[in-house]
Coordinates of C-alpha atoms in Angstrom, one line a residue:
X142 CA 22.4 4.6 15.9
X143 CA 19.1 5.7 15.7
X144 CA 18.1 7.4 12.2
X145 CA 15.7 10.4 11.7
X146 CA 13.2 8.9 9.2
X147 CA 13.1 10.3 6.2
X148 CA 10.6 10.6 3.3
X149 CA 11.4 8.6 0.3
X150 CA 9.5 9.1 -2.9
X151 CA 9.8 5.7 -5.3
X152 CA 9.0 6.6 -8.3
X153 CA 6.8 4.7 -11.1
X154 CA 9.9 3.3 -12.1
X155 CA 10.9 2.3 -8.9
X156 CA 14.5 3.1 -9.1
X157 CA 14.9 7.2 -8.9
X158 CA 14.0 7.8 -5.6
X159 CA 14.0 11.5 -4.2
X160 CA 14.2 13.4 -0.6
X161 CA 16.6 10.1 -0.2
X162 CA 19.2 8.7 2.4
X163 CA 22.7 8.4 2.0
X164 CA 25.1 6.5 3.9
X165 CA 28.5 8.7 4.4
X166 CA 31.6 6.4 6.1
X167 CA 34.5 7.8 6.7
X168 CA 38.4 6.4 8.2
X169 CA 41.0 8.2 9.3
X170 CA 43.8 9.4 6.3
X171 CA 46.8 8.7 8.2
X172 CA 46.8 5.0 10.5
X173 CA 48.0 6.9 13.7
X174 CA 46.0 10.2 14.5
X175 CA 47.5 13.3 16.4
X176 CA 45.6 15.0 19.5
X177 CA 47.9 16.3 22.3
X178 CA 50.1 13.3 21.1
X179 CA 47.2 10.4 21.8
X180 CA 46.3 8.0 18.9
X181 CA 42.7 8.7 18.1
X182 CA 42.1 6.2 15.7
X183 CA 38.7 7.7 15.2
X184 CA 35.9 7.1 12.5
X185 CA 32.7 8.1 11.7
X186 CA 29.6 6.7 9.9
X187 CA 26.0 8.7 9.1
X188 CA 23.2 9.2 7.3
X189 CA 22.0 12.3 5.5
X190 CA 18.9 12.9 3.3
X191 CA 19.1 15.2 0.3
X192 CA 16.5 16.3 -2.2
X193 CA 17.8 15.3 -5.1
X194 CA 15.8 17.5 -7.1
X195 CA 16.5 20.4 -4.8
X196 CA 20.3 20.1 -4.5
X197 CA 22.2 21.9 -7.4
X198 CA 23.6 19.5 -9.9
X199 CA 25.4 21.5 -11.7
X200 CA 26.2 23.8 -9.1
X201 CA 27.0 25.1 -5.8
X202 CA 25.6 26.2 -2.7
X203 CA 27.2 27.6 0.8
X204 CA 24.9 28.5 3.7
X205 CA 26.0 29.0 7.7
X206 CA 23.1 26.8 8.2
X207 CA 21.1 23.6 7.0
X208 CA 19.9 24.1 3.3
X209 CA 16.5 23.2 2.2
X210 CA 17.9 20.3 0.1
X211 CA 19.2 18.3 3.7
X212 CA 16.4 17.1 5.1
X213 CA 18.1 14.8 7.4
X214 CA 21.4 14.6 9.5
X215 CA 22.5 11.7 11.7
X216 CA 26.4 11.2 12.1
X217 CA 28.2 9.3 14.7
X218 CA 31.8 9.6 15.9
X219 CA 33.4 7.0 17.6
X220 CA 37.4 5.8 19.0
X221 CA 38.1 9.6 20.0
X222 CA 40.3 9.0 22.9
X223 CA 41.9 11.1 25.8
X224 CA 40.9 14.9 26.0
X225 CA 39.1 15.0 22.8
X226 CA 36.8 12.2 23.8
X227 CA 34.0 15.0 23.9
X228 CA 33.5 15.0 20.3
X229 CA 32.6 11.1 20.0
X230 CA 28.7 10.8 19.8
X231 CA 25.9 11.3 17.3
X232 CA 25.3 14.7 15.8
X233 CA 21.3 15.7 14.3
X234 CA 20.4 18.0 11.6
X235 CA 19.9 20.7 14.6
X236 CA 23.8 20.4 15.1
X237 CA 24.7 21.0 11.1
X238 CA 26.1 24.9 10.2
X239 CA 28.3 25.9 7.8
X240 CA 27.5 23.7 4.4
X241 CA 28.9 23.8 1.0
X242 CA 28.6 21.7 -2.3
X243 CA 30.1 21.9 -5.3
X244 CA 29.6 19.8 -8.4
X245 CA 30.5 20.9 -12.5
X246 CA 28.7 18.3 -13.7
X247 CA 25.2 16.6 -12.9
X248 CA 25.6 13.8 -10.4
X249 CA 23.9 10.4 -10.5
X250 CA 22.9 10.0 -7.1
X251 CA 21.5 6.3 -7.6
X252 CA 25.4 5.2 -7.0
X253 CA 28.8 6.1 -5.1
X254 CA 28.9 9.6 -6.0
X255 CA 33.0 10.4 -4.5
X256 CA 35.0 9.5 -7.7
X257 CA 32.6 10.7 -10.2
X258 CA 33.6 13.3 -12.8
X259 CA 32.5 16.4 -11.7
X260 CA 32.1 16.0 -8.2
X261 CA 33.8 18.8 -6.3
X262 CA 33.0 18.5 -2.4
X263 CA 30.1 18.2 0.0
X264 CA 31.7 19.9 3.4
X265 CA 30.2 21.0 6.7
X266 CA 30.6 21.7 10.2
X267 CA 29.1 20.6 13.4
X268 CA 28.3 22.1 17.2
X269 CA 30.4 20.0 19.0
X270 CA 29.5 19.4 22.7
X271 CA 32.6 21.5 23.9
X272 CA 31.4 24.9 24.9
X273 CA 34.2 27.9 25.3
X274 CA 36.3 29.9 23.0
X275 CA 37.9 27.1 20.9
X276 CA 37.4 26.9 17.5
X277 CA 35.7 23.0 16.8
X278 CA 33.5 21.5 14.6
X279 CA 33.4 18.3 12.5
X280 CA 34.0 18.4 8.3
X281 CA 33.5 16.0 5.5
X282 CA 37.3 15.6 6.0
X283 CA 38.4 16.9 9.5
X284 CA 37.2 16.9 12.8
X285 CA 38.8 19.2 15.5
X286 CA 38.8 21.3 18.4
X287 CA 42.1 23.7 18.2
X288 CA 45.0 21.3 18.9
X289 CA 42.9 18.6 19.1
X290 CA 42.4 17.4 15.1
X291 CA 41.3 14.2 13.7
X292 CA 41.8 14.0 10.3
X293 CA 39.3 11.7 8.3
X294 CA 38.4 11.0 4.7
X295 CA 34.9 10.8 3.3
X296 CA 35.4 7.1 1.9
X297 CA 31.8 6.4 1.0
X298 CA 28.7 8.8 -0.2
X299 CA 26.4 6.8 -2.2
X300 CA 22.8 5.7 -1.6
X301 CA 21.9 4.3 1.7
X302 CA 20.5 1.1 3.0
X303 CA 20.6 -1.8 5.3
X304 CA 24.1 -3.3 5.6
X305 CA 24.5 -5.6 3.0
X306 CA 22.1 -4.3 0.6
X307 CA 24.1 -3.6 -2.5
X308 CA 21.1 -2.5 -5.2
X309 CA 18.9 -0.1 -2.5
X310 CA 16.2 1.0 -5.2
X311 CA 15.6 -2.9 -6.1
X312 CA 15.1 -3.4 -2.2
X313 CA 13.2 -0.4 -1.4
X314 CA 11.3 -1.5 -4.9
X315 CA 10.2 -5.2 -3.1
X316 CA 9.5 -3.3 -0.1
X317 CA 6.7 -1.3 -1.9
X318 CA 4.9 -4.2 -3.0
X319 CA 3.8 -4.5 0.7
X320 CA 1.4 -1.9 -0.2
X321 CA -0.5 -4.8 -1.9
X322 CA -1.3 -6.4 1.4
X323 CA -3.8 -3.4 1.6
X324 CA -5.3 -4.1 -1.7
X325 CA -5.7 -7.3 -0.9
X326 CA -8.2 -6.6 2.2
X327 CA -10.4 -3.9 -0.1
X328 CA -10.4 -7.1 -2.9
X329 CA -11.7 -9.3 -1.0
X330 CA -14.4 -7.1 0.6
X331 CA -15.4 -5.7 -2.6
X332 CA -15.3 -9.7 -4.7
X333 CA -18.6 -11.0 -2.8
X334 CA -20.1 -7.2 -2.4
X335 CA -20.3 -7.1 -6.1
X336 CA -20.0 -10.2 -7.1
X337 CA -23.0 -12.8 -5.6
X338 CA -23.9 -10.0 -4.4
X339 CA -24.3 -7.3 -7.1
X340 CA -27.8 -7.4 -7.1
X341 CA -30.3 -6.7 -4.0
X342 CA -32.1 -9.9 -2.6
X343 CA -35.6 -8.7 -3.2
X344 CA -34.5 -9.0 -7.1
X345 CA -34.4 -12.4 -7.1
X346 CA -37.4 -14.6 -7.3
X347 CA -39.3 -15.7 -3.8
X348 CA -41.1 -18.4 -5.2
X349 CA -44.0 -17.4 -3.4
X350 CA -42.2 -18.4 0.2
X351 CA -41.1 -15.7 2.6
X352 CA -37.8 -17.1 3.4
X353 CA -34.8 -18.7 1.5
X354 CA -31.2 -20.4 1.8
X355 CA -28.4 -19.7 -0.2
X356 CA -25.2 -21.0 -1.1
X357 CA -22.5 -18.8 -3.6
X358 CA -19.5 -18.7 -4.7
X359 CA -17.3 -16.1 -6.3
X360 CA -13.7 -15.8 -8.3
X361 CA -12.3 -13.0 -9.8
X362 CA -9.1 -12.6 -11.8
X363 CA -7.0 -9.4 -12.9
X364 CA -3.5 -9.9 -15.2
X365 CA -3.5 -6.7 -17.2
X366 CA -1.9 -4.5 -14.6
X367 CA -1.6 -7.0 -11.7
X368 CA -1.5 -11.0 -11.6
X369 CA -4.6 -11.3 -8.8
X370 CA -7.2 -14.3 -8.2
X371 CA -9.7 -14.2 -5.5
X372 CA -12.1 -16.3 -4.7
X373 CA -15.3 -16.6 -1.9
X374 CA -17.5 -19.1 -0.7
X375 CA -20.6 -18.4 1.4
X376 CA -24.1 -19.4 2.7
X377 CA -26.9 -17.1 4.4
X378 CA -30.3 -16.7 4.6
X379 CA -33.3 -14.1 4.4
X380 CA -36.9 -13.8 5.5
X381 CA -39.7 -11.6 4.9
X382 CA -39.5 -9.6 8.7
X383 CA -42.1 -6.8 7.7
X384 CA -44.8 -6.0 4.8
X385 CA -42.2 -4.9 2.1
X386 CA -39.1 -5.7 4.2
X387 CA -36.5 -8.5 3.7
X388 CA -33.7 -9.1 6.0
X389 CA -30.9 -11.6 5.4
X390 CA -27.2 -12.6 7.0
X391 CA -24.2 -15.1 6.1
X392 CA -21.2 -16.0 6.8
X393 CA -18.6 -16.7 4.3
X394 CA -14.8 -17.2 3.6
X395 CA -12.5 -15.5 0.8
X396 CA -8.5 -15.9 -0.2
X397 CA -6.3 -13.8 -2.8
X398 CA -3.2 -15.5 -4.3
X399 CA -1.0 -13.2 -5.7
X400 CA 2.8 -13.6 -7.4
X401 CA 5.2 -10.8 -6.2
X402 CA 8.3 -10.2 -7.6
X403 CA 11.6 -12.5 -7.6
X404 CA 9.2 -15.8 -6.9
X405 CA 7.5 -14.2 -4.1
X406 CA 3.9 -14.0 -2.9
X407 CA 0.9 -12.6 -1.2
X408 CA -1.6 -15.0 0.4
X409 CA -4.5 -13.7 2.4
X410 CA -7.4 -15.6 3.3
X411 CA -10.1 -15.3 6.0
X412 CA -14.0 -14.9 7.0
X413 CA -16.3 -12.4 6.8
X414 CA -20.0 -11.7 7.9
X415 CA -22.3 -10.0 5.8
X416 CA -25.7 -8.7 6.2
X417 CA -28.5 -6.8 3.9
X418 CA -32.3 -5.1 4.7
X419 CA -34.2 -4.3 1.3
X420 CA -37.2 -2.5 1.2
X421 CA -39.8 -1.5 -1.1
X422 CA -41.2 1.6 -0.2
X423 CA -44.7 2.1 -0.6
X424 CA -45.0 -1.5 -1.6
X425 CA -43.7 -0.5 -5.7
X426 CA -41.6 -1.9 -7.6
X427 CA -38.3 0.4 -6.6
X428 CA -35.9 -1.4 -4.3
X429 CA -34.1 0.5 -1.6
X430 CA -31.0 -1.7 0.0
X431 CA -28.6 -1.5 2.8
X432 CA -25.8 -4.0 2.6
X433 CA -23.0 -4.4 5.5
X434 CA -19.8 -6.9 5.7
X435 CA -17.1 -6.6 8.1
X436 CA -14.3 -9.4 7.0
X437 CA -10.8 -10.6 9.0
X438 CA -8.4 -11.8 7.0
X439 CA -4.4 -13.4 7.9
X440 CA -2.0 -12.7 5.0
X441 CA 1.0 -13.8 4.6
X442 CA 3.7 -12.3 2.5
X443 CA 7.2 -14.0 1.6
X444 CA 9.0 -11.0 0.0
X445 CA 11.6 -11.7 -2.6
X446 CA 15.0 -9.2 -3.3
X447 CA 18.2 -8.5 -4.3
X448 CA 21.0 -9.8 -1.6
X449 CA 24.8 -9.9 -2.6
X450 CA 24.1 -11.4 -6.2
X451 CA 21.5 -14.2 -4.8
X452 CA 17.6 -13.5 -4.0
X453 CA 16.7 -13.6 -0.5
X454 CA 13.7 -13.7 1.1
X455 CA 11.8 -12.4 4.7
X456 CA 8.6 -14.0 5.9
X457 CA 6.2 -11.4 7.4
X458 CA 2.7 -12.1 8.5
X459 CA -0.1 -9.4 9.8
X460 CA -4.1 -9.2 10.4
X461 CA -6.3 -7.3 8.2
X462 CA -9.8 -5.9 9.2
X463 CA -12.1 -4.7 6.4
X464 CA -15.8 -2.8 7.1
X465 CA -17.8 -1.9 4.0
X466 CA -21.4 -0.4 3.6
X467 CA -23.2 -0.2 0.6
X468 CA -26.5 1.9 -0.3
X469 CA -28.6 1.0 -3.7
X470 CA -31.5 2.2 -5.3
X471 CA -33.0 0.1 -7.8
X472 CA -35.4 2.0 -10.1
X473 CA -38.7 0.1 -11.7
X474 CA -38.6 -0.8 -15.6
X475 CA -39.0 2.9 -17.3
X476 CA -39.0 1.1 -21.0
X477 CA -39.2 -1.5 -22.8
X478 CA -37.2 -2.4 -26.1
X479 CA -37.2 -6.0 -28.0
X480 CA -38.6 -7.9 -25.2
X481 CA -36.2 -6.2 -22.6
X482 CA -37.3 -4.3 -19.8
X483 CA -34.9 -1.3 -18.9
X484 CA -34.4 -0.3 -14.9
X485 CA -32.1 1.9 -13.6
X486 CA -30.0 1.7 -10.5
X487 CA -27.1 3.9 -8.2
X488 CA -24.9 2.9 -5.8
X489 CA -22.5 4.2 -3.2
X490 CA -19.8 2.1 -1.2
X491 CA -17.6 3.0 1.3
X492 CA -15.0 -0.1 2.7
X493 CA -12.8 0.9 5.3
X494 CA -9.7 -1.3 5.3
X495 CA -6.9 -1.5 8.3
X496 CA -3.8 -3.8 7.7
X497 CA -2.0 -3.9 11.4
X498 CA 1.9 -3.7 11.9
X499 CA 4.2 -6.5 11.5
X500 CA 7.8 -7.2 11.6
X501 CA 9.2 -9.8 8.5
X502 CA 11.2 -12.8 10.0
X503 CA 14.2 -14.9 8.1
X504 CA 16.3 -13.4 5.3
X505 CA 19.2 -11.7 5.6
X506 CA 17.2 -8.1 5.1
X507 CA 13.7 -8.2 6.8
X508 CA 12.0 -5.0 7.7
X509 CA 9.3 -3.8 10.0
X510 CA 5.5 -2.1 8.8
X511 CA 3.7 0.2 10.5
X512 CA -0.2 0.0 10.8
X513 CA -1.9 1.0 7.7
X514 CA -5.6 2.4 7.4
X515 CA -7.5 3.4 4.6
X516 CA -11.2 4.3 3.2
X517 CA -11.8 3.2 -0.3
X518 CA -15.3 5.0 -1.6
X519 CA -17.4 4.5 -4.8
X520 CA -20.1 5.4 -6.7
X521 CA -21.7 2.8 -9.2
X522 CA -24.5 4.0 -11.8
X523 CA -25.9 1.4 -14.0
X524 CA -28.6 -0.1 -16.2
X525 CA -30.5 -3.4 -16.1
X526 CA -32.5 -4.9 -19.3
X527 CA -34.1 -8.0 -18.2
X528 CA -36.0 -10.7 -19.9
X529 CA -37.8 -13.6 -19.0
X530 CA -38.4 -16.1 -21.5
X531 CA -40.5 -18.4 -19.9
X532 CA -41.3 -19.0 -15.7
X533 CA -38.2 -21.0 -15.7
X534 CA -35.6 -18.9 -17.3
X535 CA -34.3 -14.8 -17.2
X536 CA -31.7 -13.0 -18.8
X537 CA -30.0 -9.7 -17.3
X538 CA -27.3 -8.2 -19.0
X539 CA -26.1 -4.8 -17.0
X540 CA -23.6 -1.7 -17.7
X541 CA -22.7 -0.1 -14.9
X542 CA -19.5 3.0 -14.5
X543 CA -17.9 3.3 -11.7
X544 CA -16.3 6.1 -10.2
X545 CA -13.9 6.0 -7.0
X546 CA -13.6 9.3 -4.8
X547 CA -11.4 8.8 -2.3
X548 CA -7.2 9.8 -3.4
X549 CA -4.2 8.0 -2.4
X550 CA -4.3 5.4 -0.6
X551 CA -2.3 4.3 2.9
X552 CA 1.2 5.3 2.7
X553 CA 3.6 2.2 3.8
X554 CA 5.8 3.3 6.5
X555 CA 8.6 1.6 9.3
X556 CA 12.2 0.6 8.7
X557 CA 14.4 -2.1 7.9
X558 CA 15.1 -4.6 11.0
X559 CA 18.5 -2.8 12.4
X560 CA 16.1 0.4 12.8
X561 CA 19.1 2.0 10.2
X562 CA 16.7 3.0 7.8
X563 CA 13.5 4.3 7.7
X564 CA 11.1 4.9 4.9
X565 CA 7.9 6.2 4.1
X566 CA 6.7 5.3 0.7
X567 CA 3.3 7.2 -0.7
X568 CA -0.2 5.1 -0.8
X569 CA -0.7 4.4 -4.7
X570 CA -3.8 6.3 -6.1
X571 CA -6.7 4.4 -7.3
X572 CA -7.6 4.8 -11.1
X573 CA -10.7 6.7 -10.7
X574 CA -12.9 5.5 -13.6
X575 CA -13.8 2.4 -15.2
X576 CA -17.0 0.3 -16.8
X577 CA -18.6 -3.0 -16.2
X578 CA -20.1 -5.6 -18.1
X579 CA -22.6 -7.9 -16.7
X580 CA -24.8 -10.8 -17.7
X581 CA -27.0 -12.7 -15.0
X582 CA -28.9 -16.2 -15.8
X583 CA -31.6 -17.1 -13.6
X584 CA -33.1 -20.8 -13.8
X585 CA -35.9 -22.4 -11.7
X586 CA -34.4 -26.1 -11.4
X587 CA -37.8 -27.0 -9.6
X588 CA -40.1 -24.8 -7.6
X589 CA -38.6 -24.1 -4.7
X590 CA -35.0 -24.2 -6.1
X591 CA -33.2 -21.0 -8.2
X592 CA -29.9 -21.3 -9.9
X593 CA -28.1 -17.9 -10.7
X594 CA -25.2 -17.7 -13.1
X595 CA -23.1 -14.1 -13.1
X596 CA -20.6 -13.2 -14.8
X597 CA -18.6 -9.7 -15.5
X598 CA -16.0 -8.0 -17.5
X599 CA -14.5 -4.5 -16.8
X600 CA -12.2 -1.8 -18.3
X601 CA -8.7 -1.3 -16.5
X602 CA -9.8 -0.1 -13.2
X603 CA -9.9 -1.6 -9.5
X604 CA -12.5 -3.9 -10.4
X605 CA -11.4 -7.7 -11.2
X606 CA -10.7 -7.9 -14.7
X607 CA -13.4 -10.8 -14.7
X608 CA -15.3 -11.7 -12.5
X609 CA -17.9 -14.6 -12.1
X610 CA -20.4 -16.1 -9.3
X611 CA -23.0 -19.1 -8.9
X612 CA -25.6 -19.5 -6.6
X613 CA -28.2 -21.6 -5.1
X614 CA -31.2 -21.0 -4.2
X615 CA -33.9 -22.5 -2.2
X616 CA -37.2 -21.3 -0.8
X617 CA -38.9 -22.7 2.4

């Protein structure tokens, strides 16, 4: 049976979920079936979303067509036998007329809701594909056609899922943290970006040569609102390829470890390129920069649920493609206090991140993705007081806000492996403002040969908690 997809909307909590699925089964009331004397021995098994916070509960509703709280309709009837046969198939939402619902009391739809007090009925009928002046239809409770009736009792009407899944919000919950695959790609664009790279190359010393290599690396680490660590290795090198012009390119390789619910876990790891022109116009002291990386990364995700009392787990594995640009502007020193010169600086990223489909393998529950794609953009506004205490050694200590512009991110959509149930769970919106601590230690170890210690600390935001990065460098 192929299932309509509906929306679902998890909530923070993870467990109320609204504009949901749920699974209706129904069985015949009496073991032999009368239609023109034949033994039906019929049954019938669907799928229907409701708005949960659309559908009166208290209350009642009757309409000679589809409400606005179903959303979704997909019922199959099957074992009609003999001239009745007609009415065995699957029926849509375009087929539903003639609903009614009745409850006293307020139902909670998170579990079977036939039995509970206060539950009154949830009836319909159905076009049928026989045509002519017969009365016919199918009902939470009969299905007929004149002389031909099938009586059958709704047995089930509780929350839907894949067979076997007996705690569908705890499974739809796992399901969502596949959204973090996404993050993960937009982490590890944005770790070296603003992490070895958080200050233009013309910034750094040239010890009076027009070229230099470099070697970094990079970790960062966030546990307040989600257990991440990411870390990057690279090496690159610039030249002087114009009067006030400095080009430079490297290669480099990142990975993000990340613990997922029930014992499970996110691993991503691959390569990325990364290139950067600075200028200084007019041969001053300001700094205009133009920084580009485009990274490809393998993640790997075993996902971890609720199966029948036991925790399962499903093995799914995709390809993620991340392109980010960055444009700064670093201002000259405007003033000067205890030794300190203060500059100025603005940025704006954009980092365009694309996480391909994938189907999970192994497990009893595994589920398919669709492609997700998403651009992340920021703006970063900041100050510099720098120091140098001698010709070996300079001290920067930064504050930068940031501010991201773009909304929610990719919504997660596909279905669980049978193709039964399909969802389509909203992107998670970025927290929009945070602030950045910085302090940067520059030390000639001889005179061709720069050592740069970073490290920074920010407020709760999409930014790594803390951050840190070393480097190497070494003019020629």
């Amino acid at each position: 049976m192929k299932l309509l997809k509906t929306s679902l909307l998890l909530a923070a909590a993870a467990s109320q979920l609204e504009a949901t699925d749920f699974r209706l089964t129904y069985t015949p009331i009496l073991t032999g079936v009368w239609a023109r004397g034949t033994n039906l021995g019929a049954s019938a098994t669907g799928i229907v979303g409701i708005n949960t916070s659309l559908i009166p509960s208290p209350g009642n509703d009757s309409s000679l067509a589809a409400p606005g709280w179903l959303t979704s309709f997909s019922l199959t009837v099957s074992g009609v036998t003999g001239t009745a046969s007609y009415l065995n198939g699957t029926y849509t939402l375009a087929d539903v007329n003639d609903v009614n619902w009745n409850s006293s009391s307020a139902i909670d739809f998170s579990t079977q809701i036939i039995g509970q007090s206060g539950f009154g009925w949830f009836s319909y009928n159905l076009k049928t594909r026989q045509t002519g002046p017969h009365s016919h239809g199918v009902g939470d409770s009969e299905l007929y056609d004149d002389d031909h009736e099938l009586n059958l009792e709704l047995t089930s009407f509780s929350l839907a899922g894949p067979s076997g899944v007996t705690d569908f919000a705890d499974w739809m919950s796992s399901v969502n943290n596949q959204n973090r695959v996404y993050a993960a790609g937009t982490t590890l664009a944005s770790l070296p970006l603003e992490g070895a790279h958080h200050r233009p190359m013309m910034s750094f010393d040239r010890m009076g040569k027009d070229a230099q290599f470099w070697a970094t690396g990079d970790f960062g680490s966030s546990s307040r609102v989600r257990d991440v660590k990411v870390t990057s290795g690279e090496f690159g090198v610039n030249k002087d390829i114009a009067p006030n012009t400095l080009a430079g390119i490297a290669i480099g390789r990142g990975q993000q470890n990340q613990d997922l619910a029930l014992d499970g876990s996110n691993d991503v790891r691959g390569n990325y390129v990364l290139g950067e022109i600075d200028y200084r116009p007019f041969g001053g002291q300001w700094i205009v920069s133009l920084l580009g990386m485009v990274g490809s990364w393998d993640a790997k995700i075993n996902r971890g649920y609720s199966n029948g009392g036991s925790t399962d787990y499903s093995l799914g594995q995709t390809d993620i493609t991340s392109r980010s640009a960055r444009l700064r502007v670093d201002a000259p020193v405007l003033f000067s206090v205890g030794g300190f010169g203060f500059s100025p600086y603005a940025s704006y990223a954009v980092t365009q991140t694309v996480v391909e489909a994938y189907t999970e393998a192994g497990g009893a529950l595994p589920a398919s993705y669709d492609e997700q794609e998403h651009n992340a953009t920021e703006a970063r506004l900041g100050v510099m007081a720098t120091k140098a205490f001698n010709d070996k050694l300079k001290l920067i200590v930064s504050v930068e806000g940031i501010h991201r512009f773009d909304g929610a991110g990719p919504a997660l959509t596909g279905q669980d492996i049978t193709g039964s149930v399909g969802f389509s769970l909203p992107g998670q919106a970025p927290r929009p403002d945070c602030v950045r601590l910085g302090i940067d230690v520059d030390y000639k170890l001889a005179a061709d040969t720069l050592l740069n210690l970073s490290a920074h600390a920010s407020t709760v935001g999409e930014v790594a908690d803390v951050s840190g990065a070393i480097s190497i460098r070494r003019a020629f």
